[in-house]
Short mmCIF file of C-alpha atoms in Angstrom, two decimals:
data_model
loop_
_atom_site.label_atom_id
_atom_site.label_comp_id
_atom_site.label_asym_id
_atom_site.label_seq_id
_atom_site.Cartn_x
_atom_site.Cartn_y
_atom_site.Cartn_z
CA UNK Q 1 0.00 0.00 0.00
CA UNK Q 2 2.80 2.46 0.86
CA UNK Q 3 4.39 1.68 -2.70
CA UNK Q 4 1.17 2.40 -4.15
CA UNK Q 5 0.82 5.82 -2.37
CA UNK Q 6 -1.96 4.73 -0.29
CA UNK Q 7 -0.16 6.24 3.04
CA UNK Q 8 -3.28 6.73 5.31
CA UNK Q 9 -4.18 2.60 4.59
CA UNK Q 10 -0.69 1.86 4.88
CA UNK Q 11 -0.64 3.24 8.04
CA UNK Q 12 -3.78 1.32 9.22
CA UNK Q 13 -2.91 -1.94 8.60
CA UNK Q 14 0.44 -1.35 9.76
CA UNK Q 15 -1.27 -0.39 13.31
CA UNK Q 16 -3.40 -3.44 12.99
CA UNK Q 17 0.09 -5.76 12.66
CA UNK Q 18 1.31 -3.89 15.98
CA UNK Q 19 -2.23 -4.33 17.45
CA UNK Q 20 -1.51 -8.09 16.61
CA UNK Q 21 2.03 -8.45 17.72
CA UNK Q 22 3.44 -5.39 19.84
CA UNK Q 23 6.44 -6.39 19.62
CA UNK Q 24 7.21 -6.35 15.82
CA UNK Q 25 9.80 -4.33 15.20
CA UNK Q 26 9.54 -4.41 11.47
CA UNK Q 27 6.24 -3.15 11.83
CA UNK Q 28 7.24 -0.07 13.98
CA UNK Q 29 9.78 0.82 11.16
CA UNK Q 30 6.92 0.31 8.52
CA UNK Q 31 4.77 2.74 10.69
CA UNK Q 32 7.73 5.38 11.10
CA UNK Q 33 8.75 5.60 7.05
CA UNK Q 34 5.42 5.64 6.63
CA UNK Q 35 4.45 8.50 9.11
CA UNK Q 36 7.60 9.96 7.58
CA UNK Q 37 5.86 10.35 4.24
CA UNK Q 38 2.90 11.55 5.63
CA UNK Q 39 4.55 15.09 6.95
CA UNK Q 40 4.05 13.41 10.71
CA UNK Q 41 7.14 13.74 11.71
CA UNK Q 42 7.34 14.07 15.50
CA UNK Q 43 4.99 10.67 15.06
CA UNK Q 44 7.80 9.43 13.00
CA UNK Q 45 10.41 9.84 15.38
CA UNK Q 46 8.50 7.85 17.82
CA UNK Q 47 7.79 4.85 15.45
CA UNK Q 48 10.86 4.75 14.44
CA UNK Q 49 12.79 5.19 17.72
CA UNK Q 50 10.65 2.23 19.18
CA UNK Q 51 11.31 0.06 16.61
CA UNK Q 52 15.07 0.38 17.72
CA UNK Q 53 14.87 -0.39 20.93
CA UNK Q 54 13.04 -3.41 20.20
CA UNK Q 55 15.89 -4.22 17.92
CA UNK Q 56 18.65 -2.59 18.00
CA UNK Q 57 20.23 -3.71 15.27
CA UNK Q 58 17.57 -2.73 12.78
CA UNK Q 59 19.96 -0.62 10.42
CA UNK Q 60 16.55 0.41 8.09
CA UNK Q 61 15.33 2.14 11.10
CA UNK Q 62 18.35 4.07 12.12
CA UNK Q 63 18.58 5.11 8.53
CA UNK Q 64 15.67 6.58 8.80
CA UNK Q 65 15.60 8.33 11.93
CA UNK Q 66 18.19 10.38 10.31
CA UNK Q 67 16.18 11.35 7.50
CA UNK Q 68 13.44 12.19 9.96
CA UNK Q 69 15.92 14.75 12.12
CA UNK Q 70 17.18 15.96 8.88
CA UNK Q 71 13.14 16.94 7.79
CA UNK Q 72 12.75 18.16 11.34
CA UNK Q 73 16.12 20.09 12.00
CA UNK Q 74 17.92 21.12 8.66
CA UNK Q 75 21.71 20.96 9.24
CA UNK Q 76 22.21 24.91 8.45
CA UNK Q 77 21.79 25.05 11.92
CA UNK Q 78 25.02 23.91 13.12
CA UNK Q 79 26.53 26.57 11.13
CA UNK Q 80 24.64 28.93 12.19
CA UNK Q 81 25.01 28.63 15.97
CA UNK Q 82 28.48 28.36 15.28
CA UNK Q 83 29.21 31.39 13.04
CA UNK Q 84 31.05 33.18 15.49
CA UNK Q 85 30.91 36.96 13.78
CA UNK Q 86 27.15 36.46 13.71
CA UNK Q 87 26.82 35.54 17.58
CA UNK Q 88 29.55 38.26 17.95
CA UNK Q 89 27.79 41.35 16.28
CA UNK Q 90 24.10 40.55 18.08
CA UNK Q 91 25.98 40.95 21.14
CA UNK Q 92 26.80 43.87 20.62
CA UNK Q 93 23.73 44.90 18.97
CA UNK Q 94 22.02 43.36 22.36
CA UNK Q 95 24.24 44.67 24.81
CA UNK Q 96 23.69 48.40 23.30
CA UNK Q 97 20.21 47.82 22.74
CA UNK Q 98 18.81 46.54 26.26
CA UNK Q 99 18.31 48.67 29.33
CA UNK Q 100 18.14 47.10 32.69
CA UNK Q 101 15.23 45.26 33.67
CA UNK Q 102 13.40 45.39 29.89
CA UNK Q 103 10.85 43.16 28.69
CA UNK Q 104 12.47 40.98 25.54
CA UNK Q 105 10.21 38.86 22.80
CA UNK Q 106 12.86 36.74 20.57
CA UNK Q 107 11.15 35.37 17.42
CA UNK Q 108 12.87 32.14 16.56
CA UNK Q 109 14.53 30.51 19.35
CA UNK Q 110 17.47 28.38 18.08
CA UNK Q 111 19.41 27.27 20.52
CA UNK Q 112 18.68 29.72 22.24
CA UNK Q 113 21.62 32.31 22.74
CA UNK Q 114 20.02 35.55 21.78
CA UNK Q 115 17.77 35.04 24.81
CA UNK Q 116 20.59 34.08 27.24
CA UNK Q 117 22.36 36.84 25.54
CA UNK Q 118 19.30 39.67 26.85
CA UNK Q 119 18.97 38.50 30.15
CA UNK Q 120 22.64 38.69 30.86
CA UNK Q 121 22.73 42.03 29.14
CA UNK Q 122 19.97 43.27 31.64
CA UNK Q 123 16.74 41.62 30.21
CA UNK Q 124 14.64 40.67 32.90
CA UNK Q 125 12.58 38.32 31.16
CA UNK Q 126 12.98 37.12 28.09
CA UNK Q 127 9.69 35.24 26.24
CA UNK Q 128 10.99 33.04 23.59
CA UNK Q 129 9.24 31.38 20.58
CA UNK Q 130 10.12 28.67 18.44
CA UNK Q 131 7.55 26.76 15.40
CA UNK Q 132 9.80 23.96 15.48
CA UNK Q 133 8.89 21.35 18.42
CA UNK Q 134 12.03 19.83 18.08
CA UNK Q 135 14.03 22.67 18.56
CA UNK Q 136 11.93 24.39 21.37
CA UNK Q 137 11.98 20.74 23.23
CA UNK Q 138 15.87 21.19 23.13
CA UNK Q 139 16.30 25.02 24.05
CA UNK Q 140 14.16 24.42 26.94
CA UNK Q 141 16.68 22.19 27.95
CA UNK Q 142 19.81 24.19 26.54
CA UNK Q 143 18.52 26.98 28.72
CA UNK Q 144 17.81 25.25 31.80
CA UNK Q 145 21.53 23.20 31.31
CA UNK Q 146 22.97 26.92 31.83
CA UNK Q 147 20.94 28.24 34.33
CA UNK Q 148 18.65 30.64 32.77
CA UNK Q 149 15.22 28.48 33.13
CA UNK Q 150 13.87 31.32 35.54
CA UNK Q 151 14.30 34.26 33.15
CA UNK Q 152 13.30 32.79 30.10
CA UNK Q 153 10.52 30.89 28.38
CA UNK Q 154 10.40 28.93 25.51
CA UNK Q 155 6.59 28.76 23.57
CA UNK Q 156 6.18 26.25 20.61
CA UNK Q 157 4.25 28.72 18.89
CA UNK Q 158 4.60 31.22 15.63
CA UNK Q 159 5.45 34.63 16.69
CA UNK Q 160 2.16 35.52 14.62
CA UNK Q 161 0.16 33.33 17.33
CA UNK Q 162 1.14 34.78 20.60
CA UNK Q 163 -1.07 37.18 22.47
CA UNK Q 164 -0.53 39.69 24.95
CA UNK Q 165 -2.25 38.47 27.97
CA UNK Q 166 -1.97 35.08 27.33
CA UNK Q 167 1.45 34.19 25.98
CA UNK Q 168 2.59 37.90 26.84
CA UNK Q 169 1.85 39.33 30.09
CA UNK Q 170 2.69 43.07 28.98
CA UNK Q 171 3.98 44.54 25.20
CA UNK Q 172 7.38 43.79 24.56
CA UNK Q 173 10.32 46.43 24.92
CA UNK Q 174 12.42 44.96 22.46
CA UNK Q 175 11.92 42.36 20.06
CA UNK Q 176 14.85 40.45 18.70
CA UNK Q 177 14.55 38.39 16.01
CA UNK Q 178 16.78 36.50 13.10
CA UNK Q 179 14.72 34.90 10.55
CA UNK Q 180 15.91 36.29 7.47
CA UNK Q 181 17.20 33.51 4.91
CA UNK Q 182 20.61 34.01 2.61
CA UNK Q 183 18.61 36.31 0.18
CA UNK Q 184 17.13 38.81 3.47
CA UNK Q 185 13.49 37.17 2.16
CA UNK Q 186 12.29 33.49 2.52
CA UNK Q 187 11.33 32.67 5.82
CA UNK Q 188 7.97 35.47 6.04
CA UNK Q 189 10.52 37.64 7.35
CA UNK Q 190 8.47 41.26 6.42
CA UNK Q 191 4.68 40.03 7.25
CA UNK Q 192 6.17 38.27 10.90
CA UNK Q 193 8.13 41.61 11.77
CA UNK Q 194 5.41 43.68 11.25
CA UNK Q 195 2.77 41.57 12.97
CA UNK Q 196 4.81 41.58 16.39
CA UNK Q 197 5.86 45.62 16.05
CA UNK Q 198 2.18 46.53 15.21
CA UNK Q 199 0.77 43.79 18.29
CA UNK Q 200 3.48 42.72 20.48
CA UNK Q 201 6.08 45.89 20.47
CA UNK Q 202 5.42 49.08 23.45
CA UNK Q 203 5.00 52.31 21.35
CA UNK Q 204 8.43 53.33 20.37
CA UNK Q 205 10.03 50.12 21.56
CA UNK Q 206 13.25 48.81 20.12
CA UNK Q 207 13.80 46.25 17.10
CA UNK Q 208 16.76 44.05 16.37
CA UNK Q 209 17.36 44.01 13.29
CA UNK Q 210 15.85 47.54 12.41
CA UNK Q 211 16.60 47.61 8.78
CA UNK Q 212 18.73 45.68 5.76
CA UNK Q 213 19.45 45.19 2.41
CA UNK Q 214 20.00 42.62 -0.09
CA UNK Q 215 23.41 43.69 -2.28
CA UNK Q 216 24.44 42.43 -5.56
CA UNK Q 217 27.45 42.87 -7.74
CA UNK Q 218 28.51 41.40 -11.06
CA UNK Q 219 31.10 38.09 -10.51
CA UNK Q 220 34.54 37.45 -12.10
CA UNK Q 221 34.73 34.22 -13.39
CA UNK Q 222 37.55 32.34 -12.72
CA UNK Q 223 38.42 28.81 -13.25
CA UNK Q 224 37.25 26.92 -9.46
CA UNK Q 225 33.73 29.53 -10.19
CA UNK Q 226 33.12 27.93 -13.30
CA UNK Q 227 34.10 24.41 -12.09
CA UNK Q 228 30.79 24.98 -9.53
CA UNK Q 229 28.82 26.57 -11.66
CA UNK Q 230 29.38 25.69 -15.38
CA UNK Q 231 29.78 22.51 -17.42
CA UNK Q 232 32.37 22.54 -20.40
CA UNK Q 233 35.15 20.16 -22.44
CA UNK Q 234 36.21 17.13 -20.58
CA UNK Q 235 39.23 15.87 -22.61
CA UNK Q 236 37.80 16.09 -26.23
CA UNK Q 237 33.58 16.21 -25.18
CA UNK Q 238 32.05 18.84 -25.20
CA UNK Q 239 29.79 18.71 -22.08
CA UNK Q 240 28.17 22.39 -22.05
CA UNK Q 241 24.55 22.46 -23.00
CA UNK Q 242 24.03 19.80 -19.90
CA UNK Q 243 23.82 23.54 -18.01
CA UNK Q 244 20.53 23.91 -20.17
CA UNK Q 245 18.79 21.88 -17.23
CA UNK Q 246 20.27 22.74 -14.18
CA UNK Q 247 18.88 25.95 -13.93
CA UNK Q 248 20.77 29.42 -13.25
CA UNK Q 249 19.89 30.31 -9.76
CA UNK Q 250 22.89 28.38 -7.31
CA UNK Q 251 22.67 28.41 -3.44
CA UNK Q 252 26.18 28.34 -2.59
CA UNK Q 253 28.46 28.87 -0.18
CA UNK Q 254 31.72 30.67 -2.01
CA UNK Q 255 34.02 31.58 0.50
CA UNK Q 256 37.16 28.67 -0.31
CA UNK Q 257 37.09 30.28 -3.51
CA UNK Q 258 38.75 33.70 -4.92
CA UNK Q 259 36.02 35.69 -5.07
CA UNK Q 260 35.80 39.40 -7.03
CA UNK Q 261 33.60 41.31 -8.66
CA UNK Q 262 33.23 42.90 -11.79
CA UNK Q 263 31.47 45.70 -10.74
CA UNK Q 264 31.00 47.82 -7.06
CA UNK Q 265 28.45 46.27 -5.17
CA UNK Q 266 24.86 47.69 -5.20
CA UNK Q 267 22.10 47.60 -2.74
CA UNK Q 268 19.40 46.06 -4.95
CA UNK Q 269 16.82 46.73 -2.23
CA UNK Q 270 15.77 47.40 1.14
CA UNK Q 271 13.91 46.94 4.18
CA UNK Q 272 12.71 49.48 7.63
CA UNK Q 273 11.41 47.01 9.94
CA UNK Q 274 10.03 50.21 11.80
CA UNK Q 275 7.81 50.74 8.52
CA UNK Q 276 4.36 49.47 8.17
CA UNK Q 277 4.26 48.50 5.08
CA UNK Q 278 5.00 45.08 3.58
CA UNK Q 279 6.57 44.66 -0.08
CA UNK Q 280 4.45 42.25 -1.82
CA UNK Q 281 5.70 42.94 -5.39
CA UNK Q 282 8.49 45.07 -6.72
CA UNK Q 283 10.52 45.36 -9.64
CA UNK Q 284 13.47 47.78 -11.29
CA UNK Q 285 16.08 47.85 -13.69
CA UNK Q 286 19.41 48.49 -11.98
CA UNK Q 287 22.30 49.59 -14.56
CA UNK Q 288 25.56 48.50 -13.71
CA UNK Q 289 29.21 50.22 -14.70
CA UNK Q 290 31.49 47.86 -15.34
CA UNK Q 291 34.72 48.44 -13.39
CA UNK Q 292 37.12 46.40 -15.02
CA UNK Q 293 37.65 44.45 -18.29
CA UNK Q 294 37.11 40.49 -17.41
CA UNK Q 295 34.44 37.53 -18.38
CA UNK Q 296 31.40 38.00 -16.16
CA UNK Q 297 29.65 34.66 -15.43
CA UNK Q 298 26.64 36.08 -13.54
CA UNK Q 299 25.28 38.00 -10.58
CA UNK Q 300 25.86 37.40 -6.91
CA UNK Q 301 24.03 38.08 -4.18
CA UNK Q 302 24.40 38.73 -0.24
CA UNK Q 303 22.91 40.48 2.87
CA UNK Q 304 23.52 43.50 4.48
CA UNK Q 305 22.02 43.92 8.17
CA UNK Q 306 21.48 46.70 10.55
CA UNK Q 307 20.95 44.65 13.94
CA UNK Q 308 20.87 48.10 16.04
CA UNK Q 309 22.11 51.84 15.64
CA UNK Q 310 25.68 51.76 13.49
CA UNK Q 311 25.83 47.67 14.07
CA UNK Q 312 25.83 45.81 10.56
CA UNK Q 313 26.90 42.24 9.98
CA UNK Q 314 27.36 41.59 6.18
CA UNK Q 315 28.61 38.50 4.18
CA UNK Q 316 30.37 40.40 1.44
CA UNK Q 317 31.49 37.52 -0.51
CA UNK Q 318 34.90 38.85 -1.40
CA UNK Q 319 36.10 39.67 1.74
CA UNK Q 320 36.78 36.28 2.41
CA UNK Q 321 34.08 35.90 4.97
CA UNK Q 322 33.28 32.87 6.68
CA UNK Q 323 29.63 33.10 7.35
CA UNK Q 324 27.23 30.15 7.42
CA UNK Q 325 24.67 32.39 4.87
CA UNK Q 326 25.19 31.41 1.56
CA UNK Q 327 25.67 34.06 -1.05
CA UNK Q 328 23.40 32.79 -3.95
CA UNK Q 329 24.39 33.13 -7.45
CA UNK Q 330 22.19 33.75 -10.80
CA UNK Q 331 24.54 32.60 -13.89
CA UNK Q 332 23.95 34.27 -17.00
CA UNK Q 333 22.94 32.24 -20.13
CA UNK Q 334 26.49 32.07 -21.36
CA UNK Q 335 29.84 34.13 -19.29
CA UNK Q 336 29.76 37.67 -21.34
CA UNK Q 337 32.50 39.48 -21.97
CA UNK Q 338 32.78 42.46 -20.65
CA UNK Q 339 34.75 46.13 -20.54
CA UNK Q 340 35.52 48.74 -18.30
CA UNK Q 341 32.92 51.13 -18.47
CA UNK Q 342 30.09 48.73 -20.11
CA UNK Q 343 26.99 49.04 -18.25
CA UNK Q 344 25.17 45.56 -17.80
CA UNK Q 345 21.39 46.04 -16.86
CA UNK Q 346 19.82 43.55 -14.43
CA UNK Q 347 16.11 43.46 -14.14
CA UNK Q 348 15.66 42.87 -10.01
CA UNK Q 349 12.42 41.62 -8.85
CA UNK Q 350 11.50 41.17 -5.20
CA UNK Q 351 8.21 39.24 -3.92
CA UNK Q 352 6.93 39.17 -0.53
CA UNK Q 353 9.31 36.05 0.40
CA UNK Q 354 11.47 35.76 -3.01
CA UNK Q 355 13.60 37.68 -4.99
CA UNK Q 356 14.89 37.16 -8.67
CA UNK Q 357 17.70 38.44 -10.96
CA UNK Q 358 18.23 38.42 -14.59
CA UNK Q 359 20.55 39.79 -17.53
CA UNK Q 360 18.42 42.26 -19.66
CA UNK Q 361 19.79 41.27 -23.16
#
């Protein structure tokens, strides 16, 4: 039935074989890849989990309990929490931002640093809140491992469900939050910021972030950039229209190779979390100077933040930066050619929670 696609009478009669023998290991497995398809995947976890302690040697299930914590908890994460210049700059952001005995809402609790962060930076509470059950389940312990479980408090909830009252006892003085993906957009970033500073935020209370941008400039190619992003002659084939069908947008991480630009980098737009208005839809041409002669293989992309005041963090990829944010890249049809004082003209389009970049021709 499960090979069929029939998941929910998969699942049944898979219940029914436990119902029968409660002890069938196989069965738990069954019930766990199957769950697994179905999106259930806390469900999952359990299946599968209990089919390995009934045996322990049942490789299929360990196999997939790792694809289920790989669903549940992408591994970006580890990155993240260790990207040391990103932990480094909300600290200060945090520590210049907080006044003694403040109020703090973080949106998006990770491990749960930002709100350890606040309280020893003179938060007196912190209310924390985290989508992910998995994640929330393991702050809560994180937090309470290091002493903070009296200060703070962790609700599996979306920011956009919390009330004041209820989940809130009072409007927050400062809301910290860092849920922007590697292009600023992509994780409802504009419509969850300005549903917690319109309900959640004290009138003229503080944000971190406040503001940011998403930059662009035009890439060098080089010979390791084109190895990653382009297919060409392998001895005497001629392997290049297999790029046809990969696509031209790349989420990659670029900084083991030698990075430059083309061009000076340009903001190709930007965002006032302080405003109250959300960008559903817009689009412009940007023109482009050329600032030296080279091949140009595309566009690349990165963020820009302003976490508080004159505090940035930015993953300009040819500074040699080692942030965990990748800096995407949209390849041009074929590399152009290109001269000092060309202007290339790149039609930018941002939607609420995506953004897109082409070559105007």
């Amino acid at each position: 039935l499960r090979d069929l696609g029939k998941l929910e009478e998969a699942k049944l009669s898979i219940r029914k074989a436990i119902e029968l023998k409660p002890d069938y290991a196989d069965a738990y497995f069954n019930l766990g890849n199957t769950l697994r398809g179905l999106g259930k995947l806390q469900d999952a976890e359990l299946s599968t989990r209990k089919a390995i302690q009934l045996n322990h040697d049942l490789v299929e299930a360990k196999l997939n309990l790792n694809l289920i914590a790989m669903k549940q908890v992408p591994r970006w994460h580890i990155p993240m929490i260790n990207d040391r210049e990103r932990n480094d700059t909300y600290l200060q952001a945090i520590r210049l931002a907080i006044k003694e005995n403040q109020y703090v809402l973080e949106i998006g609790t990770g491990s749960g640093l930002l709100s350890m962060m606040a309280i020893d930076e003179g938060a007196n509470k912190v209310i924390t809140c985290e989508i992910n059950k998995s994640i929330s389940e393991i702050a809560k312990k994180i937090i309470s491992k290091n002493g903070y479980q009296e200060k703070i408090t962790v609700l599996n909830k979306k920011s956009t469900e919390l009330n004041v009252g209820n989940d809130l006892f009072q409007k927050a003085d400062v809301i910290i939050s860092e849920i922007f993906s590697s292009e600023f957009v992509g994780e409802g970033i504009q419509s969850s910021i300005l549903d917690a500073k319109e309900r959640l935020l004290k009138e003229g209370g503080t944000m971190i972030p406040e503001a940011g941008d998403i930059k662009i400039a035009l890439l060098k190619s080089n010979s390791k950039i084109e190895e990653l992003l382009l297919t060409g002659m392998f001895n005497k084939y001629d392997l290049s229209d297999f790029t046809q069908i990969t696509g031209n947008k790349f989420i990659n991480k670029v900084n083991h190779l030698d990075v430059s630009f083309l061009s000076k980098d340009t903001i190709a737009f930007s965002f006032n979390f302080y405003s109250n208005n959300i960008i559903k839809k817009k689009e412009k041409i940007i023109e482009v100077p050329i600032s030296e002669n080279g091949i140009c293989i595309g566009i690349i992309t990165w963020i820009k933040v302003n976490l508080y005041h004159n505090i940035y963090y930015e993953n300009n990829p040819s500074s040699g930066n080692k942030s965990h944010w990748s800096t995407p890249i949209y390849t041009f049809k074929k590399p152009l050619k290109v001269s000092k004082g060309d202007i290339i003209k790149i039609k930018a389009t941002l939607l609420q929670d995506q953004v897109w970049f082409e070559l105007i021709e």
